[in-house]
Amino acid sequence: MHAIQEWVNSHLIEWGIISSSATEIDNLIVLLLIILATVAIDYICRYIFLNMFKRLAKRTRNQWDDLIVERKIINKLMHMIPAILVYALLPLAFPPDETPKLLGILQMICQIYIIAVSLRFINASLNVVHEIYNRKESLKNKPLKGFIQLLQVAVFFIGFILIISILIGKSPTTLFAGLGASAAILMLVFKDTILGFVAGIQLSANDMLRPGDWITMAKYGADGTVIEVTLNAVKVKNFDNTITTIPPYALVSDAFQNWRGMSESPGRRIKRSINIDMNSVCFCTPEMLSKFRKISLLTDYIDEKEKELKAYNEEHHIDASILVNGRRQTNIGVFRSYLVNYLRSLPAVSKELTCMVRQLQPTETGIPIELYFFSSIKEWVLYEGIQADVFDHVMAVIPEFGLSVFQNVSGSDLRSLKVPQ
């Protein structure tokens, strides 16, 4: 390269250019030749290595190499080759003993460019790592984005320090030592990031939260699906399609409800009661029992229960002429048994989980009969439909047992009263 520089210099002098100008021009010509050579080498490397990697990616079944090709990670890495070559060959165009300042400036620009390209490559690589892990079923719902973001922040922070050290001509260790002295200020500036990182570790280690979980947090008005977990925010898409952002550390310090357990369980709970008027409760007469026997869900129950009660009353010599004596069936007891058999007969009711009908403490609004069971269908719209169908049937069947629903007096009830003239 030095011989080429002398040959160019001599020809420039022959063409009438003065010696000082010829030296500057031949330096620029050598620089141009260096740039052309590096561009050519860059093109050859891209053509050879990039095409080779693409062919290998097509032959393999792995997803990571396809993502590397799609996200052009190799292209970003190749951008470093020209900058490194130019940095190494610059002394040929601008000898240190002749133009030390210009050489220093150009090499500083190359160094900054190399660092910037490296940061871009590392950032893109971390994004690809995050995408690869998201495609794995075992790690798909782990909040890894916060850790990736922390690595990206750390990488860019180190890159920024390196660039500053190049510009001011100081060692990076000197800058890092100075930053150590101002750690309190840095902790104040990056307080939310540090808290978010610590909270992210706790959420992940304890498996408290995953993207895709349905959570409820009344304090922040959140009731929906977690769509993203980052260092500074957990984004929740509410069922009204609004987005609520929650600081990650709030999920650790405050209480929130995660419905994942329900989603992963065999069923979703339905717990609802209906109030029966206490005045409609009575002992079952033979006519009532004969009517109840015709109900297919009660036939076996009525027969077995009657045998049990008859055997008990005969054993204890009960006087059956008085209803209070002995044990007898009541219309509300038969009604509860009917509801249990009815729920168990429904295909949408889980057979693995608890299914019961219980009587709660009577109040001034009647006797609460609570239905406690689990729907095997957990999807919201269908779940609400099943719940409504069950209670539609319950309210419609109550009069068949001689019972009545308790309901407070309304305006229409008062208007229907006939006032004596």
Short mmCIF file of C-alpha atoms in Angstrom, two decimals:
data_model
loop_
_atom_site.label_atom_id
_atom_site.label_comp_id
_atom_site.label_asym_id
_atom_site.label_seq_id
_atom_site.Cartn_x
_atom_site.Cartn_y
_atom_site.Cartn_z
CA MET A 1 0.00 0.00 0.00
CA HIS A 2 2.93 2.35 0.69
CA ALA A 3 4.28 1.64 -2.83
CA ILE A 4 0.88 2.48 -4.30
CA GLN A 5 0.85 5.71 -2.31
CA GLU A 6 4.29 6.72 -3.68
CA TRP A 7 3.24 5.80 -7.24
CA VAL A 8 0.08 7.94 -6.98
CA ASN A 9 2.08 10.78 -5.42
CA SER A 10 4.68 10.79 -8.21
CA HIS A 11 2.03 10.83 -10.95
CA LEU A 12 0.17 13.70 -9.26
CA ILE A 13 3.41 15.72 -9.19
CA GLU A 14 3.98 14.92 -12.86
CA TRP A 15 0.51 16.28 -13.65
CA GLY A 16 1.54 19.61 -12.18
CA ILE A 17 0.15 19.31 -8.68
CA ILE A 18 2.44 20.75 -6.03
CA SER A 19 4.04 18.32 -3.60
CA SER A 20 2.01 19.33 -0.49
CA SER A 21 -1.32 19.08 -2.34
CA ALA A 22 -0.26 15.83 -4.00
CA THR A 23 0.38 14.29 -0.57
CA GLU A 24 -3.10 15.21 0.64
CA ILE A 25 -4.76 13.97 -2.54
CA ASP A 26 -2.89 10.69 -2.60
CA ASN A 27 -3.93 10.17 1.05
CA LEU A 28 -7.54 10.61 0.00
CA ILE A 29 -7.06 8.27 -2.96
CA VAL A 30 -5.55 5.61 -0.71
CA LEU A 31 -8.46 6.09 1.72
CA LEU A 32 -10.87 5.65 -1.19
CA LEU A 33 -9.06 2.48 -2.24
CA ILE A 34 -9.27 1.16 1.34
CA ILE A 35 -13.00 1.87 1.44
CA LEU A 36 -13.54 0.18 -1.95
CA ALA A 37 -11.52 -2.83 -0.82
CA THR A 38 -13.50 -3.15 2.43
CA VAL A 39 -16.81 -2.79 0.58
CA ALA A 40 -15.74 -5.53 -1.81
CA ILE A 41 -14.68 -7.78 1.06
CA ASP A 42 -17.95 -7.02 2.85
CA TYR A 43 -19.94 -7.96 -0.25
CA ILE A 44 -17.96 -11.20 -0.71
CA CYS A 45 -18.46 -12.14 2.95
CA ARG A 46 -22.18 -11.45 2.73
CA TYR A 47 -22.51 -13.43 -0.47
CA ILE A 48 -20.55 -16.42 0.83
CA PHE A 49 -21.38 -16.68 4.54
CA LEU A 50 -24.92 -15.30 4.45
CA ASN A 51 -26.05 -17.52 1.59
CA MET A 52 -24.32 -20.48 3.20
CA PHE A 53 -26.17 -19.85 6.49
CA LYS A 54 -29.50 -19.47 4.67
CA ARG A 55 -29.05 -22.80 2.96
CA LEU A 56 -28.16 -24.48 6.26
CA ALA A 57 -31.19 -22.90 7.96
CA LYS A 58 -33.51 -24.32 5.31
CA ARG A 59 -32.15 -27.82 5.80
CA THR A 60 -32.55 -27.88 9.59
CA ARG A 61 -35.76 -28.18 11.59
CA ASN A 62 -34.64 -25.75 14.27
CA GLN A 63 -36.55 -22.51 14.65
CA TRP A 64 -33.70 -20.38 15.97
CA ASP A 65 -31.70 -20.37 12.70
CA ASP A 66 -34.84 -19.41 10.73
CA LEU A 67 -35.41 -16.52 13.12
CA ILE A 68 -31.79 -15.40 12.73
CA VAL A 69 -32.31 -15.24 8.98
CA GLU A 70 -35.71 -13.51 9.25
CA ARG A 71 -34.45 -10.88 11.70
CA LYS A 72 -31.24 -10.35 9.64
CA ILE A 73 -28.95 -10.95 12.60
CA ILE A 74 -26.07 -12.02 10.33
CA ASN A 75 -26.50 -8.83 8.27
CA LYS A 76 -26.14 -6.73 11.40
CA LEU A 77 -23.01 -8.65 12.38
CA MET A 78 -21.51 -8.18 8.90
CA HIS A 79 -21.68 -4.40 9.31
CA MET A 80 -18.73 -4.66 11.71
CA ILE A 81 -16.34 -6.09 9.09
CA PRO A 82 -15.92 -2.90 6.96
CA ALA A 83 -15.50 -0.73 10.07
CA ILE A 84 -12.83 -3.04 11.53
CA LEU A 85 -10.96 -3.18 8.19
CA VAL A 86 -11.09 0.59 7.74
CA TYR A 87 -9.88 1.09 11.32
CA ALA A 88 -6.96 -1.30 10.76
CA LEU A 89 -5.96 0.16 7.35
CA LEU A 90 -6.36 3.86 8.14
CA PRO A 91 -2.65 4.28 9.11
CA LEU A 92 -1.78 3.39 5.49
CA ALA A 93 -3.72 6.38 4.20
CA PHE A 94 -2.86 8.74 7.04
CA PRO A 95 0.51 7.80 8.58
CA PRO A 96 0.68 8.53 12.32
CA ASP A 97 3.87 10.57 11.93
CA GLU A 98 2.34 12.83 9.26
CA THR A 99 -1.31 13.32 10.21
CA PRO A 100 -1.74 12.07 13.78
CA LYS A 101 -4.77 14.28 14.58
CA LEU A 102 -6.74 13.36 11.47
CA LEU A 103 -5.89 9.68 11.94
CA GLY A 104 -7.03 9.86 15.56
CA ILE A 105 -10.35 11.48 14.62
CA LEU A 106 -11.06 8.95 11.86
CA GLN A 107 -10.15 5.99 14.08
CA MET A 108 -12.33 7.41 16.86
CA ILE A 109 -15.27 7.57 14.41
CA CYS A 110 -14.58 3.95 13.43
CA GLN A 111 -14.49 2.86 17.06
CA ILE A 112 -17.80 4.58 17.82
CA TYR A 113 -19.34 3.02 14.73
CA ILE A 114 -18.08 -0.45 15.74
CA ILE A 115 -19.58 -0.03 19.23
CA ALA A 116 -22.91 1.19 17.79
CA VAL A 117 -23.10 -1.74 15.37
CA SER A 118 -22.21 -4.14 18.18
CA LEU A 119 -24.99 -2.72 20.37
CA ARG A 120 -27.46 -3.10 17.53
CA PHE A 121 -26.36 -6.70 16.96
CA ILE A 122 -26.56 -7.63 20.66
CA ASN A 123 -29.99 -5.95 21.01
CA ALA A 124 -31.37 -7.83 18.00
CA SER A 125 -29.87 -11.10 19.26
CA LEU A 126 -31.54 -10.68 22.67
CA ASN A 127 -34.88 -10.03 20.95
CA VAL A 128 -34.44 -13.25 18.97
CA VAL A 129 -33.61 -15.14 22.19
CA HIS A 130 -36.82 -13.81 23.74
CA GLU A 131 -38.84 -14.83 20.70
CA ILE A 132 -37.31 -18.33 20.68
CA TYR A 133 -38.16 -18.86 24.35
CA ASN A 134 -41.69 -17.59 23.78
CA ARG A 135 -42.19 -20.36 21.22
CA LYS A 136 -41.28 -23.05 23.74
CA GLU A 137 -44.35 -24.37 25.55
CA SER A 138 -42.53 -24.81 28.86
CA LEU A 139 -41.32 -21.18 28.86
CA LYS A 140 -44.04 -19.55 26.77
CA ASN A 141 -45.87 -17.98 29.70
CA LYS A 142 -42.82 -17.02 31.75
CA PRO A 143 -42.30 -13.25 32.16
CA LEU A 144 -38.87 -13.29 30.48
CA LYS A 145 -39.24 -9.94 28.75
CA GLY A 146 -38.24 -8.06 31.90
CA PHE A 147 -34.95 -9.95 32.13
CA ILE A 148 -34.27 -9.37 28.43
CA GLN A 149 -34.95 -5.67 28.89
CA LEU A 150 -32.60 -5.54 31.85
CA LEU A 151 -29.81 -7.10 29.77
CA GLN A 152 -30.52 -4.62 26.97
CA VAL A 153 -30.36 -1.70 29.40
CA ALA A 154 -27.07 -3.00 30.82
CA VAL A 155 -25.58 -3.49 27.34
CA PHE A 156 -26.57 -0.02 26.17
CA PHE A 157 -25.30 1.49 29.41
CA ILE A 158 -21.89 -0.15 28.94
CA GLY A 159 -21.84 0.91 25.29
CA PHE A 160 -22.67 4.49 26.25
CA ILE A 161 -19.80 4.52 28.77
CA LEU A 162 -17.40 3.15 26.15
CA ILE A 163 -18.42 5.82 23.64
CA ILE A 164 -17.99 8.59 26.24
CA SER A 165 -14.57 7.22 27.17
CA ILE A 166 -13.52 7.32 23.48
CA LEU A 167 -14.75 10.89 23.02
CA ILE A 168 -13.01 12.27 26.11
CA GLY A 169 -9.97 10.03 25.81
CA LYS A 170 -10.33 8.49 29.27
CA SER A 171 -10.22 4.85 30.33
CA PRO A 172 -13.66 3.20 30.80
CA THR A 173 -12.55 1.95 34.22
CA THR A 174 -12.11 5.57 35.33
CA LEU A 175 -15.69 6.36 34.31
CA PHE A 176 -17.07 3.26 36.00
CA ALA A 177 -15.18 4.20 39.19
CA GLY A 178 -16.73 7.67 39.04
CA LEU A 179 -20.17 6.18 38.56
CA GLY A 180 -19.66 3.98 41.61
CA ALA A 181 -19.31 7.11 43.71
CA SER A 182 -22.65 8.39 42.42
CA ALA A 183 -24.47 5.08 42.93
CA ALA A 184 -27.08 6.73 45.15
CA ILE A 185 -28.07 9.11 42.35
CA LEU A 186 -28.20 6.24 39.85
CA MET A 187 -30.40 4.22 42.19
CA LEU A 188 -32.75 7.19 42.47
CA VAL A 189 -32.87 7.65 38.69
CA PHE A 190 -33.37 3.93 37.99
CA LYS A 191 -35.54 3.27 41.05
CA ASP A 192 -38.53 1.98 39.06
CA THR A 193 -36.31 -0.19 36.88
CA ILE A 194 -34.59 -1.75 39.91
CA LEU A 195 -37.89 -2.33 41.71
CA GLY A 196 -39.37 -3.77 38.53
CA PHE A 197 -36.43 -6.13 38.12
CA VAL A 198 -36.65 -7.40 41.70
CA ALA A 199 -40.44 -7.78 41.40
CA GLY A 200 -40.00 -9.63 38.11
CA ILE A 201 -37.68 -12.13 39.79
CA GLN A 202 -40.21 -12.69 42.59
CA LEU A 203 -43.14 -13.04 40.19
CA SER A 204 -41.22 -15.52 38.06
CA ALA A 205 -39.64 -17.51 40.91
CA ASN A 206 -42.99 -17.92 42.70
CA ASP A 207 -44.93 -18.40 39.44
CA MET A 208 -47.33 -15.65 40.53
CA LEU A 209 -47.99 -14.18 37.11
CA ARG A 210 -47.67 -15.15 33.46
CA PRO A 211 -48.67 -13.48 30.20
CA GLY A 212 -52.13 -14.78 29.36
CA ASP A 213 -53.32 -14.97 32.99
CA TRP A 214 -56.67 -13.47 33.92
CA ILE A 215 -56.10 -11.25 36.97
CA THR A 216 -58.28 -8.93 39.03
CA MET A 217 -56.84 -5.99 40.97
CA ALA A 218 -59.54 -3.59 42.09
CA LYS A 219 -57.05 -0.99 43.38
CA TYR A 220 -55.85 -0.32 39.82
CA GLY A 221 -59.14 -1.09 38.09
CA ALA A 222 -57.64 -4.16 36.40
CA ASP A 223 -59.89 -7.05 35.42
CA GLY A 224 -58.65 -8.85 32.35
CA THR A 225 -55.81 -10.71 30.67
CA VAL A 226 -52.11 -9.99 31.17
CA ILE A 227 -50.68 -9.21 27.73
CA GLU A 228 -47.16 -8.08 28.63
CA VAL A 229 -44.77 -8.11 31.59
CA THR A 230 -41.88 -5.64 31.35
CA LEU A 231 -39.42 -4.02 33.75
CA ASN A 232 -41.59 -0.98 34.40
CA ALA A 233 -45.16 -2.12 33.75
CA VAL A 234 -47.51 -5.07 33.61
CA LYS A 235 -50.10 -4.46 30.89
CA VAL A 236 -53.58 -5.87 31.47
CA LYS A 237 -56.20 -5.86 28.72
CA ASN A 238 -59.52 -5.48 30.50
CA PHE A 239 -62.71 -7.09 29.26
CA ASP A 240 -63.96 -3.68 28.08
CA ASN A 241 -60.84 -3.57 25.82
CA THR A 242 -59.15 -0.85 27.87
CA ILE A 243 -55.51 -1.28 28.91
CA THR A 244 -54.44 -0.97 32.55
CA THR A 245 -50.74 -0.65 33.42
CA ILE A 246 -49.61 -1.79 36.85
CA PRO A 247 -46.10 -1.36 38.33
CA PRO A 248 -44.58 -4.84 38.79
CA TYR A 249 -43.66 -4.16 42.42
CA ALA A 250 -47.33 -3.37 43.15
CA LEU A 251 -48.21 -6.97 42.28
CA VAL A 252 -45.71 -8.15 44.91
CA SER A 253 -46.54 -5.64 47.64
CA ASP A 254 -50.34 -5.60 47.14
CA ALA A 255 -52.91 -8.38 46.78
CA PHE A 256 -54.33 -9.39 43.41
CA GLN A 257 -56.49 -12.29 42.25
CA ASN A 258 -55.16 -14.66 39.60
CA TRP A 259 -57.78 -16.85 37.89
CA ARG A 260 -55.21 -19.23 36.35
CA GLY A 261 -56.05 -21.92 38.90
CA MET A 262 -59.65 -21.84 37.74
CA SER A 263 -58.60 -22.03 34.09
CA GLU A 264 -56.36 -25.04 34.73
CA SER A 265 -58.85 -26.83 37.00
CA PRO A 266 -61.55 -29.25 35.74
CA GLY A 267 -64.31 -26.69 36.31
CA ARG A 268 -65.37 -23.15 37.12
CA ARG A 269 -67.42 -22.61 40.25
CA ILE A 270 -71.05 -21.53 40.30
CA LYS A 271 -72.27 -20.43 43.71
CA ARG A 272 -75.67 -18.78 43.81
CA SER A 273 -78.71 -18.98 46.07
CA ILE A 274 -82.43 -18.41 45.79
CA ASN A 275 -84.67 -17.46 48.74
CA ILE A 276 -87.73 -19.59 49.58
CA ASP A 277 -90.71 -18.16 51.47
CA MET A 278 -90.75 -19.89 54.86
CA ASN A 279 -94.57 -19.92 54.91
CA SER A 280 -94.60 -22.33 51.97
CA VAL A 281 -92.58 -25.06 53.75
CA CYS A 282 -94.64 -28.05 54.91
CA PHE A 283 -94.67 -31.82 55.46
CA CYS A 284 -95.29 -33.94 52.40
CA THR A 285 -98.75 -35.53 52.16
CA PRO A 286 -99.33 -38.93 50.46
CA GLU A 287 -100.75 -37.03 47.50
CA MET A 288 -97.65 -34.89 47.22
CA LEU A 289 -95.35 -37.94 47.44
CA SER A 290 -97.38 -39.68 44.75
CA LYS A 291 -96.92 -36.63 42.54
CA PHE A 292 -93.19 -36.43 43.25
CA ARG A 293 -92.74 -40.12 42.34
CA LYS A 294 -93.73 -39.26 38.79
CA ILE A 295 -90.70 -36.98 38.49
CA SER A 296 -88.04 -39.23 36.94
CA LEU A 297 -85.18 -37.65 38.93
CA LEU A 298 -87.03 -38.33 42.22
CA THR A 299 -88.61 -41.75 41.77
CA ASP A 300 -85.78 -43.76 43.32
CA TYR A 301 -85.14 -41.15 46.01
CA ILE A 302 -88.77 -41.05 47.18
CA ASP A 303 -89.05 -44.84 47.38
CA GLU A 304 -85.76 -45.28 49.26
CA LYS A 305 -86.47 -42.39 51.62
CA GLU A 306 -89.97 -43.65 52.42
CA LYS A 307 -88.63 -47.11 53.26
CA GLU A 308 -86.01 -45.57 55.53
CA LEU A 309 -88.52 -43.35 57.36
CA LYS A 310 -91.12 -46.09 57.66
CA ALA A 311 -88.58 -48.48 59.16
CA TYR A 312 -87.44 -45.82 61.64
CA ASN A 313 -90.97 -44.88 62.72
CA GLU A 314 -92.00 -48.55 63.15
CA GLU A 315 -88.89 -49.31 65.14
CA HIS A 316 -89.59 -46.43 67.52
CA HIS A 317 -93.38 -47.03 67.64
CA ILE A 318 -94.23 -43.60 66.32
CA ASP A 319 -97.89 -42.51 66.31
CA ALA A 320 -98.33 -41.61 62.63
CA SER A 321 -101.68 -39.92 63.19
CA ILE A 322 -99.86 -36.77 64.28
CA LEU A 323 -97.49 -35.29 61.67
CA VAL A 324 -95.13 -33.87 64.26
CA ASN A 325 -94.26 -37.33 65.53
CA GLY A 326 -91.40 -39.26 63.98
CA ARG A 327 -89.54 -38.47 60.81
CA ARG A 328 -91.29 -37.24 57.67
CA GLN A 329 -90.32 -35.76 54.35
CA THR A 330 -90.82 -32.06 53.67
CA ASN A 331 -91.39 -30.37 50.37
CA ILE A 332 -88.23 -28.30 50.75
CA GLY A 333 -86.18 -31.41 51.53
CA VAL A 334 -87.51 -33.17 48.43
CA PHE A 335 -86.82 -30.01 46.46
CA ARG A 336 -83.17 -30.01 47.59
CA SER A 337 -82.79 -33.65 46.59
CA TYR A 338 -84.31 -32.89 43.21
CA LEU A 339 -81.85 -30.07 42.63
CA VAL A 340 -78.87 -32.33 43.47
CA ASN A 341 -80.06 -35.01 41.02
CA TYR A 342 -80.83 -32.37 38.43
CA LEU A 343 -77.33 -30.85 38.64
CA ARG A 344 -75.67 -34.26 38.46
CA SER A 345 -77.68 -35.09 35.35
CA LEU A 346 -76.37 -32.06 33.43
CA PRO A 347 -73.42 -32.83 31.10
CA ALA A 348 -71.95 -29.36 31.65
CA VAL A 349 -71.62 -29.91 35.42
CA SER A 350 -68.22 -31.31 36.47
CA LYS A 351 -68.45 -34.79 38.00
CA GLU A 352 -64.98 -34.49 39.56
CA LEU A 353 -65.59 -31.44 41.76
CA THR A 354 -68.04 -30.61 44.55
CA CYS A 355 -71.72 -30.57 43.69
CA MET A 356 -74.22 -29.85 46.46
CA VAL A 357 -77.37 -27.96 47.38
CA ARG A 358 -77.40 -26.56 50.88
CA GLN A 359 -79.75 -24.59 53.11
CA LEU A 360 -78.28 -21.43 54.61
CA GLN A 361 -79.26 -19.47 57.70
CA PRO A 362 -82.86 -18.22 57.37
CA THR A 363 -83.22 -14.45 57.33
CA GLU A 364 -86.02 -11.90 57.08
CA THR A 365 -85.92 -12.50 53.31
CA GLY A 366 -86.64 -16.24 53.57
CA ILE A 367 -84.63 -19.46 53.48
CA PRO A 368 -81.62 -19.26 51.12
CA ILE A 369 -81.16 -22.47 49.11
CA GLU A 370 -77.64 -22.32 47.68
CA LEU A 371 -76.50 -24.25 44.62
CA TYR A 372 -72.78 -24.95 44.80
CA PHE A 373 -71.29 -26.74 41.79
CA PHE A 374 -68.68 -26.42 39.04
CA SER A 375 -69.18 -25.95 35.33
CA SER A 376 -66.85 -28.02 33.16
CA ILE A 377 -67.16 -25.28 30.52
CA LYS A 378 -65.04 -22.31 31.64
CA GLU A 379 -65.31 -19.97 28.65
CA TRP A 380 -67.03 -16.84 29.93
CA VAL A 381 -70.00 -16.51 27.56
CA LEU A 382 -70.89 -20.21 27.67
CA TYR A 383 -70.33 -20.32 31.43
CA GLU A 384 -72.81 -17.48 32.00
CA GLY A 385 -75.31 -19.22 29.71
CA ILE A 386 -75.08 -22.47 31.70
CA GLN A 387 -75.53 -20.58 34.97
CA ALA A 388 -78.58 -18.76 33.64
CA ASP A 389 -80.13 -21.97 32.24
CA VAL A 390 -79.80 -23.73 35.59
CA PHE A 391 -81.49 -20.95 37.54
CA ASP A 392 -84.16 -20.47 34.89
CA HIS A 393 -85.11 -24.08 35.50
CA VAL A 394 -84.86 -23.75 39.29
CA MET A 395 -87.21 -20.77 39.45
CA ALA A 396 -89.67 -22.41 37.09
CA VAL A 397 -89.78 -25.71 39.02
CA ILE A 398 -90.19 -24.28 42.55
CA PRO A 399 -94.05 -24.09 42.43
CA GLU A 400 -94.17 -27.80 41.50
CA PHE A 401 -93.03 -28.58 45.05
CA GLY A 402 -95.60 -26.38 46.73
CA LEU A 403 -92.97 -23.76 47.46
CA SER A 404 -92.84 -20.08 46.60
CA VAL A 405 -89.99 -17.68 46.06
CA PHE A 406 -89.59 -14.88 48.55
CA GLN A 407 -89.76 -11.44 46.94
CA ASN A 408 -90.15 -8.05 48.55
CA VAL A 409 -93.34 -6.19 47.94
CA SER A 410 -93.16 -4.04 44.82
CA GLY A 411 -95.27 -1.21 43.46
CA SER A 412 -97.27 -3.52 41.21
CA ASP A 413 -98.16 -5.66 44.26
CA LEU A 414 -99.51 -2.63 46.07
CA ARG A 415 -101.46 -1.49 43.03
CA SER A 416 -103.06 -4.92 42.71
CA LEU A 417 -104.51 -4.69 46.24
CA LYS A 418 -108.20 -3.93 46.26
CA VAL A 419 -108.98 -1.08 48.60
CA PRO A 420 -112.46 -1.50 50.19
CA GLN A 421 -114.88 1.30 49.28
#
